[in-house]
GROMACS .gro file of C-alpha atoms in nm:
model
  386
    1MET     CA    1   4.003   4.200   5.442
    2THR     CA    2   3.689   4.329   5.312
    3ARG     CA    3   3.816   4.357   4.960
    4PHE     CA    4   3.973   4.016   4.993
    5ARG     CA    5   3.639   3.860   5.095
    6ILE     CA    6   3.463   4.032   4.802
    7VAL     CA    7   3.722   3.895   4.553
    8VAL     CA    8   3.698   3.536   4.692
    9GLY     CA    9   3.314   3.549   4.701
   10ALA     CA   10   3.305   3.665   4.334
   11ALA     CA   11   3.545   3.395   4.235
   12CYS     CA   12   3.337   3.126   4.405
   13THR     CA   13   3.024   3.252   4.247
   14ALA     CA   14   3.184   3.241   3.908
   15LEU     CA   15   3.299   2.889   3.958
   16VAL     CA   16   2.954   2.774   4.077
   17LEU     CA   17   2.785   2.935   3.763
   18ALA     CA   18   3.045   2.779   3.532
   19ALA     CA   19   3.030   2.436   3.688
   20PRO     CA   20   2.880   2.149   3.504
   21PRO     CA   21   2.552   1.984   3.619
   22LEU     CA   22   2.575   1.905   3.998
   23TRP     CA   23   2.499   1.559   4.148
   24ALA     CA   24   2.282   1.575   4.468
   25GLN     CA   25   2.310   1.261   4.677
   26SER     CA   26   2.087   1.087   4.918
   27ALA     CA   27   2.097   0.754   5.089
   28ASP     CA   28   1.935   0.582   4.794
   29VAL     CA   29   1.968   0.763   4.463
   30ILE     CA   30   2.186   1.019   4.282
   31VAL     CA   31   2.028   1.296   4.069
   32ARG     CA   32   2.166   1.475   3.776
   33VAL     CA   33   1.985   1.771   3.612
   34GLU     CA   34   2.070   1.895   3.267
   35ARG     CA   35   1.906   2.087   2.970
   36THR     CA   36   1.738   1.838   2.738
   37PRO     CA   37   1.968   1.826   2.432
   38GLY     CA   38   1.800   1.917   2.100
   39GLU     CA   39   1.458   1.955   2.270
   40THR     CA   40   1.208   2.215   2.142
   41THR     CA   41   0.889   2.325   2.334
   42LEU     CA   42   0.546   2.317   2.199
   43SER     CA   43   0.511   2.687   2.187
   44LYS     CA   44   0.858   2.754   2.037
   45SER     CA   45   0.904   3.010   2.308
   46PRO     CA   46   1.259   3.047   2.467
   47ASN     CA   47   1.097   3.102   2.798
   48TRP     CA   48   1.001   2.742   2.800
   49VAL     CA   49   1.317   2.558   2.898
   50PRO     CA   50   1.323   2.176   2.864
   51ILE     CA   51   1.495   1.999   3.158
   52THR     CA   52   1.592   1.645   3.206
   53VAL     CA   53   1.618   1.498   3.556
   54ILE     CA   54   1.813   1.169   3.563
   55VAL     CA   55   1.786   0.935   3.877
   56VAL     CA   56   2.029   0.660   3.931
   57ASP     CA   57   2.039   0.399   4.199
   58ARG     CA   58   2.335   0.494   4.434
   59ALA     CA   59   2.428   0.135   4.525
   60THR     CA   60   2.431  -0.013   4.169
   61GLY     CA   61   2.470   0.286   3.937
   62ALA     CA   62   2.189   0.143   3.738
   63PRO     CA   63   1.840   0.285   3.662
   64PRO     CA   64   1.614   0.267   3.975
   65ARG     CA   65   1.347   0.005   4.023
   66ASP     CA   66   1.108   0.249   4.185
   67ASP     CA   67   0.906   0.536   4.059
   68TYR     CA   68   0.940   0.889   4.203
   69ASN     CA   69   0.750   1.214   4.215
   70VAL     CA   70   0.986   1.461   4.044
   71VAL     CA   71   0.942   1.831   4.007
   72ALA     CA   72   1.159   2.104   3.850
   73LEU     CA   73   1.191   2.478   3.925
   74ALA     CA   74   1.429   2.767   3.866
   75ARG     CA   75   1.573   3.047   4.076
   76ASN     CA   76   1.796   3.341   3.999
   77ALA     CA   77   2.037   3.572   4.182
   78ALA     CA   78   1.765   3.833   4.243
   79GLY     CA   79   1.562   3.589   4.450
   80GLU     CA   80   1.308   3.524   4.186
   81GLU     CA   81   1.162   3.170   4.181
   82THR     CA   82   0.934   2.986   3.928
   83GLU     CA   83   0.665   2.750   4.033
   84ALA     CA   84   0.751   2.386   4.056
   85TYR     CA   85   0.651   2.198   3.744
   86GLY     CA   86   0.581   1.828   3.747
   87CYS     CA   87   0.797   1.596   3.542
   88GLY     CA   88   0.686   1.283   3.352
   89GLN     CA   89   0.896   0.958   3.335
   90ARG     CA   90   1.004   0.901   2.984
   91SER     CA   91   0.972   0.514   3.001
   92ASP     CA   92   0.600   0.554   3.084
   93ASN     CA   93   0.527   0.647   2.718
   94ASN     CA   94   0.823   0.503   2.547
   95VAL     CA   95   0.878   0.119   2.547
   96GLY     CA   96   1.244   0.030   2.573
   97VAL     CA   97   1.365   0.351   2.748
   98PRO     CA   98   1.529   0.286   3.084
   99ARG     CA   99   1.358   0.400   3.395
  100GLY     CA  100   1.462   0.701   3.596
  101ILE     CA  101   1.470   0.972   3.328
  102TYR     CA  102   1.220   1.244   3.385
  103ASP     CA  103   1.130   1.523   3.133
  104CYS     CA  104   1.028   1.853   3.260
  105VAL     CA  105   0.955   2.206   3.117
  106VAL     CA  106   1.034   2.503   3.336
  107ILE     CA  107   0.885   2.850   3.241
  108VAL     CA  108   1.085   3.151   3.331
  109ASP     CA  109   0.948   3.502   3.324
  110HIS     CA  110   1.250   3.660   3.147
  111GLY     CA  111   1.603   3.567   3.032
  112GLY     CA  112   1.926   3.580   3.234
  113SER     CA  113   2.117   3.343   3.454
  114TRP     CA  114   1.888   3.081   3.616
  115THR     CA  115   1.968   2.786   3.844
  116PHE     CA  116   1.743   2.492   3.748
  117GLU     CA  117   1.674   2.238   4.025
  118GLY     CA  118   1.522   1.895   4.003
  119VAL     CA  119   1.366   1.757   4.335
  120VAL     CA  120   1.313   1.377   4.371
  121ASN     CA  121   1.031   1.291   4.612
  122SER     CA  122   0.888   0.961   4.723
  123VAL     CA  123   0.549   0.859   4.579
  124PRO     CA  124   0.307   0.877   4.884
  125VAL     CA  125   0.144   0.549   4.971
  126GLY     CA  126  -0.193   0.580   5.158
  127ASN     CA  127  -0.158   0.838   5.438
  128ALA     CA  128   0.220   0.845   5.440
  129PRO     CA  129   0.369   1.183   5.368
  130LYS     CA  130   0.581   1.281   5.063
  131VAL     CA  131   0.950   1.274   5.147
  132THR     CA  132   1.213   1.458   4.949
  133LEU     CA  133   1.497   1.211   4.868
  134ALA     CA  134   1.740   1.404   4.662
  135ARG     CA  135   1.803   1.732   4.471
  136GLY     CA  136   2.020   1.831   4.183
  137SER     CA  137   2.079   2.151   4.000
  138PHE     CA  138   2.266   2.331   3.734
  139THR     CA  139   2.298   2.689   3.620
  140MET     CA  140   2.269   2.823   3.268
  141ASP     CA  141   2.195   3.163   3.077
  142VAL     CA  142   1.846   3.172   2.914
  143GLU     CA  143   1.829   3.393   2.613
  144ALA     CA  144   1.470   3.505   2.617
  145GLY     CA  145   1.269   3.828   2.653
  146ALA     CA  146   1.015   3.907   2.932
  147LEU     CA  147   0.688   3.727   2.911
  148ALA     CA  148   0.393   3.959   2.826
  149GLY     CA  149   0.091   3.881   3.055
  150LEU     CA  150   0.036   3.538   3.166
  151ALA     CA  151   0.275   3.249   3.094
  152PRO     CA  152   0.159   2.990   2.843
  153LYS     CA  153  -0.015   2.688   2.995
  154PRO     CA  154   0.230   2.390   3.009
  155ASP     CA  155  -0.050   2.135   2.954
  156ALA     CA  156  -0.221   2.321   2.658
  157ILE     CA  157  -0.326   2.062   2.396
  158ARG     CA  158  -0.187   2.142   2.053
  159ALA     CA  159  -0.270   1.934   1.746
  160GLN     CA  160  -0.135   1.916   1.392
  161PRO     CA  161  -0.388   2.028   1.138
  162ARG     CA  162  -0.301   1.731   0.909
  163GLU     CA  163  -0.403   1.483   1.179
  164VAL     CA  164  -0.717   1.663   1.252
  165VAL     CA  165  -0.822   1.675   0.886
  166LEU     CA  166  -0.728   1.299   0.828
  167LEU     CA  167  -0.934   1.203   1.144
  168GLY     CA  168  -1.226   1.394   1.000
  169LEU     CA  169  -1.191   1.237   0.657
  170HIS     CA  170  -1.169   0.891   0.819
  171SER     CA  171  -1.501   0.947   0.998
  172ALA     CA  172  -1.656   1.082   0.673
  173PHE     CA  173  -1.539   0.794   0.468
  174ALA     CA  174  -1.675   0.545   0.731
  175GLY     CA  175  -2.009   0.715   0.707
  176VAL     CA  176  -2.020   0.682   0.329
  177TRP     CA  177  -1.918   0.315   0.363
  178GLY     CA  178  -2.208   0.249   0.604
  179LEU     CA  179  -2.454   0.417   0.379
  180CYS     CA  180  -2.334   0.198   0.076
  181VAL     CA  181  -2.366  -0.112   0.288
  182ALA     CA  182  -2.726  -0.025   0.397
  183LEU     CA  183  -2.830   0.035   0.030
  184LEU     CA  184  -2.661  -0.292  -0.084
  185VAL     CA  185  -2.860  -0.481   0.199
  186ALA     CA  186  -3.177  -0.315   0.073
  187VAL     CA  187  -3.118  -0.453  -0.280
  188ALA     CA  188  -2.994  -0.792  -0.182
  189LEU     CA  189  -3.231  -0.914   0.083
  190PRO     CA  190  -3.603  -0.994  -0.011
  191ALA     CA  191  -3.721  -0.864   0.321
  192ALA     CA  192  -3.546  -0.531   0.270
  193ARG     CA  193  -3.662  -0.500  -0.085
  194ARG     CA  194  -4.021  -0.515   0.021
  195LEU     CA  195  -3.970  -0.211   0.232
  196LEU     CA  196  -3.882   0.007  -0.065
  197SER     CA  197  -4.111   0.153  -0.321
  198PRO     CA  198  -4.093   0.005  -0.676
  199THR     CA  199  -3.955   0.348  -0.801
  200ALA     CA  200  -3.680   0.353  -0.535
  201LEU     CA  201  -3.587  -0.009  -0.588
  202HIS     CA  202  -3.564   0.053  -0.968
  203ARG     CA  203  -3.339   0.344  -0.920
  204LEU     CA  204  -3.120   0.146  -0.688
  205GLU     CA  205  -3.087  -0.147  -0.931
  206ASP     CA  206  -3.013   0.092  -1.222
  207ARG     CA  207  -2.724   0.237  -1.021
  208LEU     CA  208  -2.593  -0.078  -0.867
  209GLY     CA  209  -2.259  -0.058  -1.050
  210LEU     CA  210  -2.200   0.299  -0.920
  211LEU     CA  211  -2.304   0.194  -0.572
  212THR     CA  212  -2.067  -0.119  -0.589
  213ARG     CA  213  -1.772   0.102  -0.692
  214LEU     CA  214  -1.850   0.357  -0.426
  215ALA     CA  215  -1.856   0.086  -0.163
  216MET     CA  216  -1.520  -0.059  -0.272
  217GLY     CA  217  -1.374   0.294  -0.298
  218SER     CA  218  -1.489   0.398   0.045
  219THR     CA  219  -1.351   0.065   0.181
  220ALA     CA  220  -1.006   0.148   0.053
  221LEU     CA  221  -1.024   0.507   0.190
  222VAL     CA  222  -1.133   0.395   0.528
  223ALA     CA  223  -0.851   0.140   0.542
  224GLY     CA  224  -0.592   0.387   0.421
  225THR     CA  225  -0.665   0.667   0.661
  226GLY     CA  226  -0.720   0.413   0.945
  227LEU     CA  227  -0.369   0.276   0.886
  228TYR     CA  228  -0.219   0.627   0.893
  229LEU     CA  229  -0.385   0.706   1.222
  230LEU     CA  230  -0.287   0.362   1.362
  231LEU     CA  231   0.081   0.447   1.294
  232ASN     CA  232   0.064   0.818   1.411
  233GLN     CA  233  -0.236   0.898   1.633
  234THR     CA  234  -0.264   0.619   1.886
  235ALA     CA  235  -0.246   0.703   2.262
  236TYR     CA  236   0.092   0.514   2.267
  237GLU     CA  237   0.315   0.398   1.983
  238THR     CA  238   0.153   0.103   1.819
  239PRO     CA  239   0.337  -0.225   1.924
  240TRP     CA  240   0.434  -0.453   1.640
  241SER     CA  241   0.620  -0.735   1.830
  242PRO     CA  242   0.521  -0.950   2.126
  243SER     CA  243   0.781  -0.777   2.347
  244ALA     CA  244   0.647  -0.442   2.255
  245VAL     CA  245   0.289  -0.551   2.328
  246GLU     CA  246   0.406  -0.679   2.668
  247GLY     CA  247   0.562  -0.338   2.734
  248VAL     CA  248   0.275  -0.121   2.626
  249PHE     CA  249   0.038  -0.340   2.833
  250ARG     CA  250   0.216  -0.217   3.142
  251LEU     CA  251   0.156   0.149   3.070
  252PRO     CA  252  -0.143   0.326   3.222
  253TYR     CA  253  -0.464   0.204   3.034
  254GLY     CA  254  -0.237   0.049   2.764
  255ARG     CA  255  -0.401  -0.303   2.791
  256PRO     CA  256  -0.770  -0.191   2.753
  257TYR     CA  257  -0.684   0.071   2.491
  258PHE     CA  258  -0.516  -0.170   2.251
  259LEU     CA  259  -0.743  -0.467   2.317
  260THR     CA  260  -1.031  -0.236   2.234
  261LEU     CA  261  -0.852  -0.122   1.917
  262GLY     CA  262  -0.779  -0.484   1.832
  263VAL     CA  263  -1.152  -0.575   1.856
  264LYS     CA  264  -1.248  -0.273   1.634
  265LEU     CA  265  -1.002  -0.380   1.362
  266VAL     CA  266  -1.104  -0.740   1.372
  267VAL     CA  267  -1.484  -0.649   1.354
  268TYR     CA  268  -1.423  -0.417   1.054
  269ALA     CA  269  -1.226  -0.682   0.862
  270LEU     CA  270  -1.518  -0.920   0.914
  271MET     CA  271  -1.758  -0.656   0.794
  272VAL     CA  272  -1.542  -0.607   0.479
  273LEU     CA  273  -1.555  -0.982   0.410
  274GLY     CA  274  -1.939  -0.977   0.457
  275LEU     CA  275  -1.962  -0.702   0.204
  276LEU     CA  276  -1.865  -0.930  -0.076
  277PRO     CA  277  -2.161  -1.175  -0.064
  278LEU     CA  278  -2.398  -0.872  -0.028
  279ILE     CA  279  -2.256  -0.721  -0.353
  280LEU     CA  280  -2.289  -1.067  -0.545
  281GLU     CA  281  -2.648  -1.110  -0.413
  282ALA     CA  282  -2.753  -0.766  -0.498
  283ARG     CA  283  -2.633  -0.817  -0.857
  284ARG     CA  284  -2.810  -1.152  -0.877
  285ARG     CA  285  -3.144  -1.013  -0.744
  286SER     CA  286  -3.104  -0.707  -0.989
  287GLN     CA  287  -3.048  -0.943  -1.284
  288LEU     CA  288  -3.336  -1.162  -1.187
  289ALA     CA  289  -3.570  -0.868  -1.174
  290GLY     CA  290  -3.443  -0.741  -1.512
  291ASP     CA  291  -3.499  -1.091  -1.655
  292GLN     CA  292  -3.856  -1.094  -1.536
  293ALA     CA  293  -3.921  -0.741  -1.668
  294ASN     CA  294  -3.797  -0.848  -2.015
  295GLY     CA  295  -4.014  -1.154  -2.020
  296ILE     CA  296  -3.750  -1.397  -1.973
  297GLY     CA  297  -3.892  -1.531  -1.656
  298PRO     CA  298  -4.274  -1.565  -1.593
  299ARG     CA  299  -4.435  -1.294  -1.377
  300THR     CA  300  -4.791  -1.426  -1.363
  301PRO     CA  301  -4.939  -1.768  -1.343
  302ALA     CA  302  -4.967  -1.933  -1.685
  303ALA     CA  303  -5.283  -2.116  -1.787
  304ARG     CA  304  -5.239  -2.473  -1.671
  305PRO     CA  305  -5.171  -2.696  -1.987
  306ALA     CA  306  -5.388  -2.996  -2.062
  307SER     CA  307  -5.285  -3.300  -1.884
  308PRO     CA  308  -5.112  -3.556  -2.108
  309TRP     CA  309  -5.301  -3.813  -1.895
  310ALA     CA  310  -5.644  -3.682  -2.001
  311ILE     CA  311  -5.832  -3.936  -2.224
  312THR     CA  312  -6.176  -3.937  -2.360
  313ALA     CA  313  -6.389  -4.190  -2.189
  314PRO     CA  314  -6.672  -4.377  -2.372
  315ALA     CA  315  -7.011  -4.210  -2.358
  316ALA     CA  316  -7.165  -4.513  -2.232
  317ALA     CA  317  -6.944  -4.521  -1.933
  318THR     CA  318  -6.996  -4.168  -1.845
  319GLY     CA  319  -7.358  -4.108  -1.949
  320GLN     CA  320  -7.259  -3.800  -2.144
  321ARG     CA  321  -7.126  -3.749  -2.502
  322GLY     CA  322  -6.760  -3.635  -2.519
  323ALA     CA  323  -6.713  -3.663  -2.155
  324THR     CA  324  -6.343  -3.658  -2.045
  325ALA     CA  325  -6.186  -3.835  -1.756
  326THR     CA  326  -5.850  -3.729  -1.610
  327LEU     CA  327  -5.610  -3.995  -1.482
  328GLU     CA  328  -5.314  -3.893  -1.248
  329ALA     CA  329  -4.980  -4.006  -1.356
  330PRO     CA  330  -4.786  -4.232  -1.132
  331ALA     CA  331  -4.603  -4.067  -0.842
  332HIS     CA  332  -4.260  -4.146  -0.994
  333SER     CA  333  -4.357  -3.984  -1.335
  334ARG     CA  334  -4.506  -3.668  -1.209
  335LEU     CA  335  -4.323  -3.338  -1.295
  336ALA     CA  336  -4.236  -3.103  -1.014
  337VAL     CA  337  -4.461  -2.793  -1.034
  338THR     CA  338  -4.292  -2.460  -0.934
  339SER     CA  339  -4.488  -2.159  -0.874
  340ALA     CA  340  -4.427  -1.903  -1.132
  341GLN     CA  341  -4.456  -1.622  -0.883
  342GLY     CA  342  -4.222  -1.769  -0.630
  343ARG     CA  343  -3.881  -1.585  -0.604
  344PRO     CA  344  -3.568  -1.745  -0.467
  345GLY     CA  345  -3.470  -1.633  -0.123
  346ALA     CA  346  -3.122  -1.470  -0.053
  347SER     CA  347  -2.824  -1.693  -0.023
  348GLY     CA  348  -2.691  -1.817   0.304
  349LEU     CA  349  -2.376  -1.605   0.269
  350ALA     CA  350  -2.576  -1.302   0.192
  351ARG     CA  351  -2.781  -1.347   0.504
  352LEU     CA  352  -2.470  -1.399   0.707
  353GLY     CA  353  -2.308  -1.088   0.566
  354ALA     CA  354  -2.616  -0.882   0.660
  355ALA     CA  355  -2.609  -1.032   1.012
  356VAL     CA  356  -2.239  -0.929   1.043
  357MET     CA  357  -2.328  -0.570   0.940
  358VAL     CA  358  -2.606  -0.544   1.195
  359VAL     CA  359  -2.384  -0.676   1.478
  360GLY     CA  360  -2.065  -0.510   1.365
  361GLY     CA  361  -2.194  -0.161   1.321
  362PRO     CA  362  -2.285  -0.099   1.685
  363THR     CA  363  -1.979  -0.284   1.799
  364ILE     CA  364  -1.748  -0.052   1.611
  365LEU     CA  365  -1.929   0.245   1.738
  366GLY     CA  366  -1.903   0.120   2.098
  367CYS     CA  367  -1.526   0.061   2.037
  368VAL     CA  368  -1.470   0.416   1.907
  369THR     CA  369  -1.652   0.561   2.213
  370VAL     CA  370  -1.437   0.356   2.442
  371LEU     CA  371  -1.109   0.451   2.267
  372LYS     CA  372  -1.193   0.807   2.290
  373TYR     CA  373  -1.237   0.805   2.671
  374LEU     CA  374  -0.935   0.580   2.714
  375HIS     CA  375  -0.727   0.826   2.505
  376GLU     CA  376  -0.841   1.107   2.744
  377PHE     CA  377  -0.748   0.879   3.046
  378VAL     CA  378  -0.401   0.832   2.914
  379GLU     CA  379  -0.348   1.199   2.858
  380ALA     CA  380  -0.483   1.274   3.213
  381SER     CA  381  -0.237   1.011   3.361
  382ARG     CA  382   0.047   1.189   3.183
  383ALA     CA  383  -0.056   1.518   3.325
  384VAL     CA  384  -0.069   1.367   3.674
  385ALA     CA  385   0.278   1.221   3.631
  386ARG     CA  386   0.411   1.577   3.556
   0.00000   0.00000   0.00000
C-alpha cells in the first residue's frame, strides 16, 4: 500500500505540473494565469518572468466592468516563495485594449519548476478591507541561474540613449531659437534699438542675414525634434482621433497632460507666425539705417530754404531799404513739413509679434514644467497600479 500511494502521488504530481493554465473561480469572476507570450523584460534577465493575469466576468464571459487589485507570486516544491508583485491593467495605458488583462513581472531567485499564481482582490473603498475574490495558477520550468546578490528592482527606470539625446537637442535648439528671437526684436523695435550701443547695433545689422537663417533653421530643428518626441515620448500614446482623445482623457492625468501639451503647441505655432513680421521689420530698419549712413536719407536738419512767398516790400512802406516781408501761403497751399530727424516707428505686425514673444515665452516654460510633473504623476500611478 505504501508503494501504491507513492506511485499514485507521483502520477498526480506529474499531471498537475503538466497541466495547462488553471482557472480559479469565485462567485463573480474567473481568473486565468499564463506566461506573457513573446514578452521580454527590461533587464533581459531570465529570472524576470512576465506573467499575464486575465479576469473574466463569470456570468457573461466578457471583460469585467470593475477594476481589481491584482498581484502575482511564485512558489516551488521546496517551499520557497517570492514576494507578491503588483500588476498593472493593460487598458490603463493602451486605448482600445479590453479591460481585465493585467501584466505582471515575477522575479525568481533561481531556475527550476515554479508555480505562478495570480491573486485577484477587490479595490478597497474607504475603510473597507481588501477581499480576495479569486486565484489562478500555472506551473512552468524557468531556465535561469541563481541571482547574485539583490534582485533587480522591478520599478527601475530605464531610458533609451537616443530619446535622452533627442530631448537634450530639442531643449538646446529651443534655447538657440529664443536667443535669435531676442536679437531680432532688438534690431526691429526702436525702443529696443536704443538700449544697444551703436557698435553692437551695427554688428547685428551687418549679420542680420546670418541671424535670420539661424532663426529659421532652429525653428525647423525645434519642430522636427518636437514631432519625434510627440510620437515617441509622451506619457501616453498621442491620440490622433476623437475616439482616441476620449479614451486617453479617461486615463490617470491624461486630460490635463494632453490639454497642457496642446496649449504649448498652439502657443509655439503663434510665436513662429510672430517671428515673420519681426524678420521683415528688422530688415527694413537695417535698410533704413544703411540709407541714412550713405547719405540717401537726411540725418541732420537742413537749412530752411527761402520761402517762395517772400517778397521785397517798398522801402517807404517799411522805413528801411531792402526790407523784406514774408507772407504765409494759404492753408490749402502749404507743404507738409516732415522732420528730417524723425524715424518711422515699428509696424503694427512687428509690435504684435514682439508682444506674442513676450507672452509666449513664459507660457511655454510654464507648460513644460507642468508637463514634467504630470509625466511623473502618470509614472507614479502606474507604479501604484502594480
